[in-house]
PDB file of C-alpha atoms in Angstrom:
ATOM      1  CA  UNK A 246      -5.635 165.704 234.316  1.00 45.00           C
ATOM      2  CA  UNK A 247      -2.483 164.956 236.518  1.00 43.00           C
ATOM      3  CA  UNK A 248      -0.883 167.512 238.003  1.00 41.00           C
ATOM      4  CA  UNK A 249       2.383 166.112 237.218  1.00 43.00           C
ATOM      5  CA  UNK A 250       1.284 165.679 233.487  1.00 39.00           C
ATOM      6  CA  UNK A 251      -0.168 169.109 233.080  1.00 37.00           C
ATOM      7  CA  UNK A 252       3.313 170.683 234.271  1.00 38.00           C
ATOM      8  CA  UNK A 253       5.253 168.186 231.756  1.00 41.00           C
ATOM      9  CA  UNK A 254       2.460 169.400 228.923  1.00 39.00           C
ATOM     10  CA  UNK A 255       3.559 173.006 229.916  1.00 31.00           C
ATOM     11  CA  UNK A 256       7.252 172.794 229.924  1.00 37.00           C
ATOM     12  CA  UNK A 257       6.954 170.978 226.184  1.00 36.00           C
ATOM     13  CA  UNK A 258       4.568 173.316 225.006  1.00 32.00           C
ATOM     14  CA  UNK A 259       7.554 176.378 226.501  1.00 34.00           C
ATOM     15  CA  UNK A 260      10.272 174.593 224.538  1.00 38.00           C
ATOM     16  CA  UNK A 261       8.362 174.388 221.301  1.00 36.00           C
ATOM     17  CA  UNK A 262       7.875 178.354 221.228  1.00 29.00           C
ATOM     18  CA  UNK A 263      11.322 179.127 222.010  1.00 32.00           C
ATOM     19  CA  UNK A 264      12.634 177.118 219.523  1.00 35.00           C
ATOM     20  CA  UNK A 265       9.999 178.611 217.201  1.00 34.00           C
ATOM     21  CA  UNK A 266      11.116 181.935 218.415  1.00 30.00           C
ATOM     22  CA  UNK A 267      14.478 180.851 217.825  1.00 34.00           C
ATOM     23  CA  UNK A 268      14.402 179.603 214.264  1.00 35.00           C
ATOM     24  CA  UNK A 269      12.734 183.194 213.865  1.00 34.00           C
ATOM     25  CA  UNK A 270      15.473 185.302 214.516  1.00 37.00           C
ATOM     26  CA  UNK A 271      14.084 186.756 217.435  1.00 35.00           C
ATOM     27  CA  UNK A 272      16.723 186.349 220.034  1.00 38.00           C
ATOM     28  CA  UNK A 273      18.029 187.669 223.607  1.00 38.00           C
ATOM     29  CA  UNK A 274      20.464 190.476 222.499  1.00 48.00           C
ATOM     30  CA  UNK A 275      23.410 191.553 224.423  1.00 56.00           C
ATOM     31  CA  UNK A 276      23.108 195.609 225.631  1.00 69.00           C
ATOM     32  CA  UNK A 277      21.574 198.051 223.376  1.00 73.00           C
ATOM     33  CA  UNK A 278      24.571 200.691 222.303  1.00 82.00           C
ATOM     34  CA  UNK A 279      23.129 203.916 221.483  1.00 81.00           C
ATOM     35  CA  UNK A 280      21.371 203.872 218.466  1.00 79.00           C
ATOM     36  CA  UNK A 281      20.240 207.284 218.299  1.00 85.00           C
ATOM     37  CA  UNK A 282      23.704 208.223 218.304  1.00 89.00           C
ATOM     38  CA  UNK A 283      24.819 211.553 216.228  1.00 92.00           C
ATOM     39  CA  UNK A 284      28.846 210.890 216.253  1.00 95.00           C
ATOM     40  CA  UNK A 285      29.242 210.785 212.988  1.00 96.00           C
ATOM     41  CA  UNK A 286      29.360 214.026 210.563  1.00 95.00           C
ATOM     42  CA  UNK A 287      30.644 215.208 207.659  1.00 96.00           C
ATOM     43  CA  UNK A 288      33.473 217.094 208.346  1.00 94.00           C
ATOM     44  CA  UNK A 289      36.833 214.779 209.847  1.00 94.00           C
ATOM     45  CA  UNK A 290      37.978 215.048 213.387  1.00 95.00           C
ATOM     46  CA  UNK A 291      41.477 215.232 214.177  1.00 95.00           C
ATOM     47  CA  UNK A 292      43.797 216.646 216.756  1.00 95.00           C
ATOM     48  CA  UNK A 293      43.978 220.157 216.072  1.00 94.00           C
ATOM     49  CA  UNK A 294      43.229 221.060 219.268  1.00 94.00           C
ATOM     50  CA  UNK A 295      45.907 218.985 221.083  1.00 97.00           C
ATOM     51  CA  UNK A 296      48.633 220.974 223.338  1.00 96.00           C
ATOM     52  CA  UNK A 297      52.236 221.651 222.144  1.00 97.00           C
ATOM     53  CA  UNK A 298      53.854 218.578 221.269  1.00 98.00           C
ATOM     54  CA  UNK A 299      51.511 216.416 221.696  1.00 98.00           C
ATOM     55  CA  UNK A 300      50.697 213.796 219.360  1.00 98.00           C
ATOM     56  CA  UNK A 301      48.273 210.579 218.928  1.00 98.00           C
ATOM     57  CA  UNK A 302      49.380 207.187 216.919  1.00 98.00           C
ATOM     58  CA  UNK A 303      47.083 205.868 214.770  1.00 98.00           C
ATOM     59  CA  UNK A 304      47.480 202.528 213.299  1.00 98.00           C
ATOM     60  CA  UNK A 305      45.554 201.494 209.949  1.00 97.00           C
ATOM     61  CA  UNK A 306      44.379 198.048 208.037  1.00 93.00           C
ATOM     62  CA  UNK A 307      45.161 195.564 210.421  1.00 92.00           C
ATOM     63  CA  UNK A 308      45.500 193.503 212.292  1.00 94.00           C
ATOM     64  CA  UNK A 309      47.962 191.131 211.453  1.00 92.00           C
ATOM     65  CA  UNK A 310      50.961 189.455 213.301  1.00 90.00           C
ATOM     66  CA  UNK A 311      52.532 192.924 213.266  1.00 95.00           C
ATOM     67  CA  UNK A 312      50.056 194.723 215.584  1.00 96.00           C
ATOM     68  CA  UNK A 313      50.617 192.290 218.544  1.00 95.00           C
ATOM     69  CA  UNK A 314      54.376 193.094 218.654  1.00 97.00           C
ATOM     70  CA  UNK A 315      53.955 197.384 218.283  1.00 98.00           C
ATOM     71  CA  UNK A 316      51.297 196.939 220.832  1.00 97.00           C
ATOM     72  CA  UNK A 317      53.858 195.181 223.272  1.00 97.00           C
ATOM     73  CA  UNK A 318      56.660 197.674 222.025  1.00 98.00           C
ATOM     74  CA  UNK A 319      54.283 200.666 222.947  1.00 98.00           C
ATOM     75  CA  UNK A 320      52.855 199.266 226.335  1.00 97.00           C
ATOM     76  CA  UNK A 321      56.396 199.024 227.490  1.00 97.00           C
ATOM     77  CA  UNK A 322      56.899 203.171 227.155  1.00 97.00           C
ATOM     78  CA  UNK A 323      53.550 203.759 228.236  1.00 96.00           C
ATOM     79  CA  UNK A 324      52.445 204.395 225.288  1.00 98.00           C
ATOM     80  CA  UNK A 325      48.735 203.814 224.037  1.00 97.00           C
ATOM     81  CA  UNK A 326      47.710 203.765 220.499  1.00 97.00           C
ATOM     82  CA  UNK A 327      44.417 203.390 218.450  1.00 97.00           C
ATOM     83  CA  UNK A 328      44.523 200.324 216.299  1.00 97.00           C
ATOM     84  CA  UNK A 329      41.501 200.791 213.327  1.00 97.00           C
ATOM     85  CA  UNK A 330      41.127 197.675 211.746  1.00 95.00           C
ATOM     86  CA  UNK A 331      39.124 196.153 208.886  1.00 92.00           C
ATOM     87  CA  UNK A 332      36.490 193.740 209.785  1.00 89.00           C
ATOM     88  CA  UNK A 333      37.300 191.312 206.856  1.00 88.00           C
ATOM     89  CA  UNK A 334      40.776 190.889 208.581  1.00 89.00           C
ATOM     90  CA  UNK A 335      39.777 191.263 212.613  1.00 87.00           C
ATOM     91  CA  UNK A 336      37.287 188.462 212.269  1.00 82.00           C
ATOM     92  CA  UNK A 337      40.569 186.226 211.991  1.00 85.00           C
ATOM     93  CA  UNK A 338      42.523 187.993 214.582  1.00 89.00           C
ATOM     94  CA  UNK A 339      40.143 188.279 217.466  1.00 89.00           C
ATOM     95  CA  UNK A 340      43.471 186.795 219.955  1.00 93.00           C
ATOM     96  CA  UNK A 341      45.416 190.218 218.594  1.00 94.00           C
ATOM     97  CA  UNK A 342      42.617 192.497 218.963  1.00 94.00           C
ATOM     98  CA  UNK A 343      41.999 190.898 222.776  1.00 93.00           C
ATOM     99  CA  UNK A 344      45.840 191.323 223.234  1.00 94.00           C
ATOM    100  CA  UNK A 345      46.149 194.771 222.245  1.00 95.00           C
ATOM    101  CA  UNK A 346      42.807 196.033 224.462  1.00 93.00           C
ATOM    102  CA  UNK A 347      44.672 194.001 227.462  1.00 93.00           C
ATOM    103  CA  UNK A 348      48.090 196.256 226.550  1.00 94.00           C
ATOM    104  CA  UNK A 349      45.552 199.615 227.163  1.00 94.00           C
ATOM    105  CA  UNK A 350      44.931 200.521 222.955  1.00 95.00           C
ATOM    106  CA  UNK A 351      41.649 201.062 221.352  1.00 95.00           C
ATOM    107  CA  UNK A 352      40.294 199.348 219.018  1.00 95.00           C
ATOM    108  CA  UNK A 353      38.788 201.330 216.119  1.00 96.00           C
ATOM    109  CA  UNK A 354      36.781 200.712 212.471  1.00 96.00           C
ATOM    110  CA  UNK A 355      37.824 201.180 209.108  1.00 94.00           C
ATOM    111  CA  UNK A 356      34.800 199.485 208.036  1.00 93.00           C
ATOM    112  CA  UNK A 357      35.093 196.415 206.076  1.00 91.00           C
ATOM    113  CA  UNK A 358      37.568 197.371 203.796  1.00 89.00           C
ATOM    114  CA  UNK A 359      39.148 200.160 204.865  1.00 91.00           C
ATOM    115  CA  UNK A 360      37.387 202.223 201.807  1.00 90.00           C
ATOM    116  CA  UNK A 361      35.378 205.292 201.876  1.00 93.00           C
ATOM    117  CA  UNK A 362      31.931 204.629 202.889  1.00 95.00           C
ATOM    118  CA  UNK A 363      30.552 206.855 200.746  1.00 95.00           C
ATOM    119  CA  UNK A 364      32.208 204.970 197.553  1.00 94.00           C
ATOM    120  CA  UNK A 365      30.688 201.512 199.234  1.00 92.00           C
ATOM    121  CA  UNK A 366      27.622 200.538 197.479  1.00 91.00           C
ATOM    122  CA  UNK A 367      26.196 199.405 201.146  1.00 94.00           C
ATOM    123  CA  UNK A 368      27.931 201.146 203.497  1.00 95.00           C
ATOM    124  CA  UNK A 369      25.511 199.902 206.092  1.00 95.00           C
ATOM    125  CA  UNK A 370      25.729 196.854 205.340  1.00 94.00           C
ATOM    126  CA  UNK A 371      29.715 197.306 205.596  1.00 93.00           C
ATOM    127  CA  UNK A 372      29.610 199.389 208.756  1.00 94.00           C
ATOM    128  CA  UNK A 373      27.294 196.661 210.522  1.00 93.00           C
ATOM    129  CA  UNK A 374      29.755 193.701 209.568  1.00 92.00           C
ATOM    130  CA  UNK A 375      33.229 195.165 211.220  1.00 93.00           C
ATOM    131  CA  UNK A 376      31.062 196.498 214.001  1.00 93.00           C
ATOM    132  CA  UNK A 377      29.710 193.265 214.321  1.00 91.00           C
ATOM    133  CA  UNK A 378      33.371 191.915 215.241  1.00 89.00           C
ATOM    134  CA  UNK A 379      34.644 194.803 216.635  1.00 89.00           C
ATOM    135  CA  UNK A 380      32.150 195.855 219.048  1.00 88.00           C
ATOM    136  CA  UNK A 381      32.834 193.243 221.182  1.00 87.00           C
ATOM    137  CA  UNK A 382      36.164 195.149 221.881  1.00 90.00           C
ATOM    138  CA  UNK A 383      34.909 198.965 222.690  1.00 90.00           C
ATOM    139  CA  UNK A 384      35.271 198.710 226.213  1.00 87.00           C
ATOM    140  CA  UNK A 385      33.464 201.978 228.037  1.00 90.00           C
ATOM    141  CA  UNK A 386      31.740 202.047 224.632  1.00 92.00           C
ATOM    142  CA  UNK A 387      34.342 203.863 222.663  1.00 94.00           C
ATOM    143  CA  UNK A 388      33.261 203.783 219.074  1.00 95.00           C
ATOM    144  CA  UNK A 389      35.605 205.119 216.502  1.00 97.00           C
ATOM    145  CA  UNK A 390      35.481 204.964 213.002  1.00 97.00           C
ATOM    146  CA  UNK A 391      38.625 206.508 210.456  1.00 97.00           C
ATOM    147  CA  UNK A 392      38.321 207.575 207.112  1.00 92.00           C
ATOM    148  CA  UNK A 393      40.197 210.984 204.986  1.00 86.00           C
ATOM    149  CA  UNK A 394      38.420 214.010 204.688  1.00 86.00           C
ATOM    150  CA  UNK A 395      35.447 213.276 202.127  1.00 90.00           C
ATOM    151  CA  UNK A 396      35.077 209.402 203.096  1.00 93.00           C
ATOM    152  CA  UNK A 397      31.345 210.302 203.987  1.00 96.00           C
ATOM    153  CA  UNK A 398      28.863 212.392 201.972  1.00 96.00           C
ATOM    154  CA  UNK A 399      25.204 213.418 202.773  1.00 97.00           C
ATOM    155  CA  UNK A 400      23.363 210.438 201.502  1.00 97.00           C
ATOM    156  CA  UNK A 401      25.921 208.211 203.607  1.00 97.00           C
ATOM    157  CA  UNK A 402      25.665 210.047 206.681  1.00 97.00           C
ATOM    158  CA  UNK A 403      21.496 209.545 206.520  1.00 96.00           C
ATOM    159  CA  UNK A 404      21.987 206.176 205.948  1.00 96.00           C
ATOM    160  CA  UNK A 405      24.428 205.314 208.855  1.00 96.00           C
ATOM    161  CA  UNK A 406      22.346 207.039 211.355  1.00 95.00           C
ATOM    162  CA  UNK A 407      19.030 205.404 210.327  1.00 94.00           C
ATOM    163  CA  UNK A 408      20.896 202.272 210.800  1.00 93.00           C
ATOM    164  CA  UNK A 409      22.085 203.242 214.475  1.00 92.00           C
ATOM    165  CA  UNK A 410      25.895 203.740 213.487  1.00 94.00           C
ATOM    166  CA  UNK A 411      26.207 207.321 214.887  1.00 95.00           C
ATOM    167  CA  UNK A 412      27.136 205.686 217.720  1.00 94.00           C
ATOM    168  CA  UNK A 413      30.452 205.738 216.259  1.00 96.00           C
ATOM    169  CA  UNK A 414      32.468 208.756 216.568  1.00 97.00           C
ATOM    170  CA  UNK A 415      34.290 210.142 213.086  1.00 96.00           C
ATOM    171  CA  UNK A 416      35.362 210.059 210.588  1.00 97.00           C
ATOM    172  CA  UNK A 417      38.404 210.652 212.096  1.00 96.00           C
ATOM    173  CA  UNK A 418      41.941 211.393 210.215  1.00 94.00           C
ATOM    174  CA  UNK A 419      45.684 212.150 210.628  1.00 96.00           C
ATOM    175  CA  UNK A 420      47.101 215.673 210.546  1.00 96.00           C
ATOM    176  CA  UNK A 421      50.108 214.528 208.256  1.00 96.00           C
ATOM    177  CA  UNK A 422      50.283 215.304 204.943  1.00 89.00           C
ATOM    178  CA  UNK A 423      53.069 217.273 204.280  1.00 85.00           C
ATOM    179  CA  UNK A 424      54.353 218.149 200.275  1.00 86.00           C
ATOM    180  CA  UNK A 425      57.031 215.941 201.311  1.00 89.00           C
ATOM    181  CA  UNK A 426      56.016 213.163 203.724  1.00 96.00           C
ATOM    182  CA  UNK A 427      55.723 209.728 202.907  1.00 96.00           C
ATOM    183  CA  UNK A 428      53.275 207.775 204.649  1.00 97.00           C
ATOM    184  CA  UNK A 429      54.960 204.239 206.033  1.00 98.00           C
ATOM    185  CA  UNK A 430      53.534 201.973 203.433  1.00 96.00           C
ATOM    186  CA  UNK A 431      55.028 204.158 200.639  1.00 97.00           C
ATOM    187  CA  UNK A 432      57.990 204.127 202.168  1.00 98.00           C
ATOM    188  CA  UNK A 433      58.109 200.808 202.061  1.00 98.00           C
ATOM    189  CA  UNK A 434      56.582 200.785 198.395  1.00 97.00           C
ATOM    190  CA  UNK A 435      59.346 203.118 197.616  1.00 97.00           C
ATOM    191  CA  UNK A 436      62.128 200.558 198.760  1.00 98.00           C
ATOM    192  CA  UNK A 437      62.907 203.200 201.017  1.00 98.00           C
ATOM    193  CA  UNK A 438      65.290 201.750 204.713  1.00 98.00           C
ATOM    194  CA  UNK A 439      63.552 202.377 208.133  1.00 98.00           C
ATOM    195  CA  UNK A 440      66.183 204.958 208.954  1.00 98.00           C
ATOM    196  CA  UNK A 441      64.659 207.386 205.568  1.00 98.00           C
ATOM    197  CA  UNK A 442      61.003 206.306 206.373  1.00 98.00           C
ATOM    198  CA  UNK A 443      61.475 207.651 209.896  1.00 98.00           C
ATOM    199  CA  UNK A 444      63.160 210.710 209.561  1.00 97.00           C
ATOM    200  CA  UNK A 445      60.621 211.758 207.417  1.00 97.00           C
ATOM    201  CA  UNK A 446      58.055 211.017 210.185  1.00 98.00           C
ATOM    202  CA  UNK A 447      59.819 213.312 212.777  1.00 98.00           C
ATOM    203  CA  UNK A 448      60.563 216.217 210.293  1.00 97.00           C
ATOM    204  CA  UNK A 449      56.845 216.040 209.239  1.00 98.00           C
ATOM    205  CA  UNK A 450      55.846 215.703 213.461  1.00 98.00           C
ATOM    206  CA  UNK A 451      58.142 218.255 214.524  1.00 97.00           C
ATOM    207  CA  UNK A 452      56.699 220.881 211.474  1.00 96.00           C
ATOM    208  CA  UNK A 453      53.256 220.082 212.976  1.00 96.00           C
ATOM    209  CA  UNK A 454      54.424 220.205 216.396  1.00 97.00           C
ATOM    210  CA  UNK A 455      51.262 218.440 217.563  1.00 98.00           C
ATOM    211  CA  UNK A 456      47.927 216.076 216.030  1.00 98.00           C
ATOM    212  CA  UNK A 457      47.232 212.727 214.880  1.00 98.00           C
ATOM    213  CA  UNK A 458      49.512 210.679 213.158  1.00 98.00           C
ATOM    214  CA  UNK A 459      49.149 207.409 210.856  1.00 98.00           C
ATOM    215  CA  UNK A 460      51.364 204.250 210.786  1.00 98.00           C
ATOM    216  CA  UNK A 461      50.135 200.677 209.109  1.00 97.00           C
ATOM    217  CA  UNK A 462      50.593 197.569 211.317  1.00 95.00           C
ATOM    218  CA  UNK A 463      51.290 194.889 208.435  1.00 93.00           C
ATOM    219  CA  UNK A 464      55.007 195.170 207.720  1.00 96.00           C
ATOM    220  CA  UNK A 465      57.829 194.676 210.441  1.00 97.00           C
ATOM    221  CA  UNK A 466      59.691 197.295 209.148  1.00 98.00           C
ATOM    222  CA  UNK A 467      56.446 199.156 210.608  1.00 98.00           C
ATOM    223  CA  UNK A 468      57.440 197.976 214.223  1.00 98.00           C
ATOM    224  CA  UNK A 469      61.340 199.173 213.500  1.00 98.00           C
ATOM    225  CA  UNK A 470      60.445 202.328 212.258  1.00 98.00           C
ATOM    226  CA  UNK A 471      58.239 202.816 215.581  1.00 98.00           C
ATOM    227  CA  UNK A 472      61.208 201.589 218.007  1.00 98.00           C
ATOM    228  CA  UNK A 473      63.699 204.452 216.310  1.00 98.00           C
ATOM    229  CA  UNK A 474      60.897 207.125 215.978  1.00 98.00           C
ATOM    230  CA  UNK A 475      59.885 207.215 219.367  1.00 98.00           C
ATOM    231  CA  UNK A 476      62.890 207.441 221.239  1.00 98.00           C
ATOM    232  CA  UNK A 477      63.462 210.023 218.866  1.00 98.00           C
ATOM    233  CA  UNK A 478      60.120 212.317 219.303  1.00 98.00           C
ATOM    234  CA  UNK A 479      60.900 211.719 223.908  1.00 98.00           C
ATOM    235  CA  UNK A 480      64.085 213.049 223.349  1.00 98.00           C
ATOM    236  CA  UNK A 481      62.657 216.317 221.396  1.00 98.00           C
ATOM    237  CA  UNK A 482      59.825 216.753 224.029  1.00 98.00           C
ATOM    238  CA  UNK A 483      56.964 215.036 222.797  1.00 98.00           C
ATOM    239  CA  UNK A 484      54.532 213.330 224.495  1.00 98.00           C
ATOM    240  CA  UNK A 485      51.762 210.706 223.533  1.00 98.00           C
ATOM    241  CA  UNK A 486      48.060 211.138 223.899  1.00 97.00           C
ATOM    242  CA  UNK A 487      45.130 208.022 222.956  1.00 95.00           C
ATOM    243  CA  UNK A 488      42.382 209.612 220.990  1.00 95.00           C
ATOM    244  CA  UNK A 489      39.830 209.563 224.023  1.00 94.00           C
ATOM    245  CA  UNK A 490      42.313 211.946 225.649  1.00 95.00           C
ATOM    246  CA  UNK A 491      41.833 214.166 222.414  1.00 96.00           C
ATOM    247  CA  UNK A 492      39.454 217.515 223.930  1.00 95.00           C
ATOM    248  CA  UNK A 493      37.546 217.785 221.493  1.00 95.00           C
ATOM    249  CA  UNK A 494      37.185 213.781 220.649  1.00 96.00           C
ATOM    250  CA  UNK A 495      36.437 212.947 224.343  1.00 96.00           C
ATOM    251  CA  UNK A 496      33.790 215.601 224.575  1.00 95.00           C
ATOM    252  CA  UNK A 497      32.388 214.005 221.440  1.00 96.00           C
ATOM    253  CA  UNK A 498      32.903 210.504 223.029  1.00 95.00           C
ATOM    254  CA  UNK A 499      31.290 211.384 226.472  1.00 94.00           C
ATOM    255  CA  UNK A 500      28.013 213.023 224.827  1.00 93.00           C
ATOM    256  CA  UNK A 501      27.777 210.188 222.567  1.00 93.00           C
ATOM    257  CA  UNK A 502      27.446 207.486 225.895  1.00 90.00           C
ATOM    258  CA  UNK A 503      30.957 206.645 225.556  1.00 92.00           C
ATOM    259  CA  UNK A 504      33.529 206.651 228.555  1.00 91.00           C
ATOM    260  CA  UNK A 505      36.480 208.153 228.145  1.00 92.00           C
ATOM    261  CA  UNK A 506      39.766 206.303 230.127  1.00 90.00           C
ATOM    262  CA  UNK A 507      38.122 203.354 230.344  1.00 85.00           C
ATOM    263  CA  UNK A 508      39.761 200.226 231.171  1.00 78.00           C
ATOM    264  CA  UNK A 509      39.433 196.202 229.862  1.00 75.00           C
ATOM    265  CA  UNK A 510      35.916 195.072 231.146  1.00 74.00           C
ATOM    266  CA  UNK A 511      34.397 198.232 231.567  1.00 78.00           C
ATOM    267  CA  UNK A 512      30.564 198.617 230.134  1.00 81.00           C
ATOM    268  CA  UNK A 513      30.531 197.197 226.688  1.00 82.00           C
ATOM    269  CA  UNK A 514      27.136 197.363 224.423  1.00 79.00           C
ATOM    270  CA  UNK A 515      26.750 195.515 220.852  1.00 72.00           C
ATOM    271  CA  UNK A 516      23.573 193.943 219.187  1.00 73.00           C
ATOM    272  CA  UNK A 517      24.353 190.629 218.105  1.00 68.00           C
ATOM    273  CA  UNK A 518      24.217 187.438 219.813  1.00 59.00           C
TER     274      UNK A 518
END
């Protein structure tokens, strides 16, 4: 045979089996994160251990056209928040979450839905979609999941880790919770003004004097309450901390392959194409 045909026959015969391979599923991957991963547990983490008047914002269930605008707000005090989202929303919002990693935040998971996991009826299958979206954003591989005391149980836990998920670190929640204090979204629920809704914030941050604490990013009075509060909590002393500055939450982070204080286009794993 001719040389020249023999190398056409093999070039043809190289195409045909990728495509097969293709049409299989069986694709080039991007990075392998850690799949044998153990950040997940039962009990919550928080920031208990923070210093004196120290204090971490968390913001929940976005994003939305909200979370652009309290990133900016933040970045401006130098100021950097964790923003845990829900996948069903981020997959529409990729610009925001892009935005708000270029502004210095983290991006974190609430799963899907923002429910507890352990109330899913797949909570693999829920995990896997958000991280699918949101992984793309965990720059130094900071994985970070939220949910309330309880949000995982035994049978959960087992399941996420089979599945490679302990990669994430959680579940993580505020400190708040005060007889009195209303979270932002009541507030709002409540027809209560900014000005109410945010003095209750500093009473309840001052009482605690340090730890996480929760906001929503999908109302604008969200953003006004966060303009008033934090001149508010400077002026008293208090300073702000992003949860991979947490002690206890960056030791967790660094033995779980993460890298804490890192920086837009730092190492980034995910397993999708």
């Amino acid at each position: 045979m001719r040389p020249d045909l023999w190398q056409s026959g093999l070039t043809l015969l190289s195409g045909a089996l990728l495509l097969s391979v293709s049409s299989c599923g069986v694709v080039e991957k991007s990075p392998t994160c850690n799949l044998k991963g153990n950040g997940l547990r039962l009990a919550p983490y928080s920031g208990e251990n923070l210093g004196d008047k120290q204090i971490s914002l968390a913001f929940l269930k976005g994003p939305s056209h909200v979370s652009e605008e309290i990133g900016h707000y933040l970045e401006e005090h130098e100021i950097h928040a964790t923003f845990f989202v829900e996948g069903r929303k981020a997959e529409e919002e990729e610009e925001v979450l892009e935005k708000l990693v270029e502004q210095g935040h983290r991006i974190g998971s609430g799963g899907f839905s923002f429910t507890a996991l352990k109330d899913s009826e797949e909570p693999v299958v829920e995990m896997k979609t958000a991280d699918e979206i949101i992984s793309h954003f965990a720059y130094g591989n900071q994985f970070w999941y939220y949910g309330e005391p309880g949000s995982i149980d035994e049978d959960t836990l087992t399941q996420l880790n089979r599945a490679g998920l302990g990669k994430y670190i959680g579940p993580i929640h505020a400190n708040t919770g005060g007889e009195h204090f209303v979270v932002d979204e009541e507030c709002w629920r409540l027809g209560m003004s900014v000005s109410e809704c945010t003095h209750g914030y500093f009473e309840e941050i001052v009482h605690l004097g340090h730890g996480i604490v929760p906001f929503h990013d999908e109302d604008p009075r969200t953003l006004e309450l966060i303009e008033e509060l934090v001149p508010e909590l400077t002026a008293y002393g208090f300073t702000f901390v992003r949860l991979d500055q947490i002690p206890d939450l960056r030791l967790a982070l660094t033995a779980n392959g993460g890298t804490p204080d890192a920086v837009k286009g730092a190492e980034v794993c995910h397993d999708y194409e």
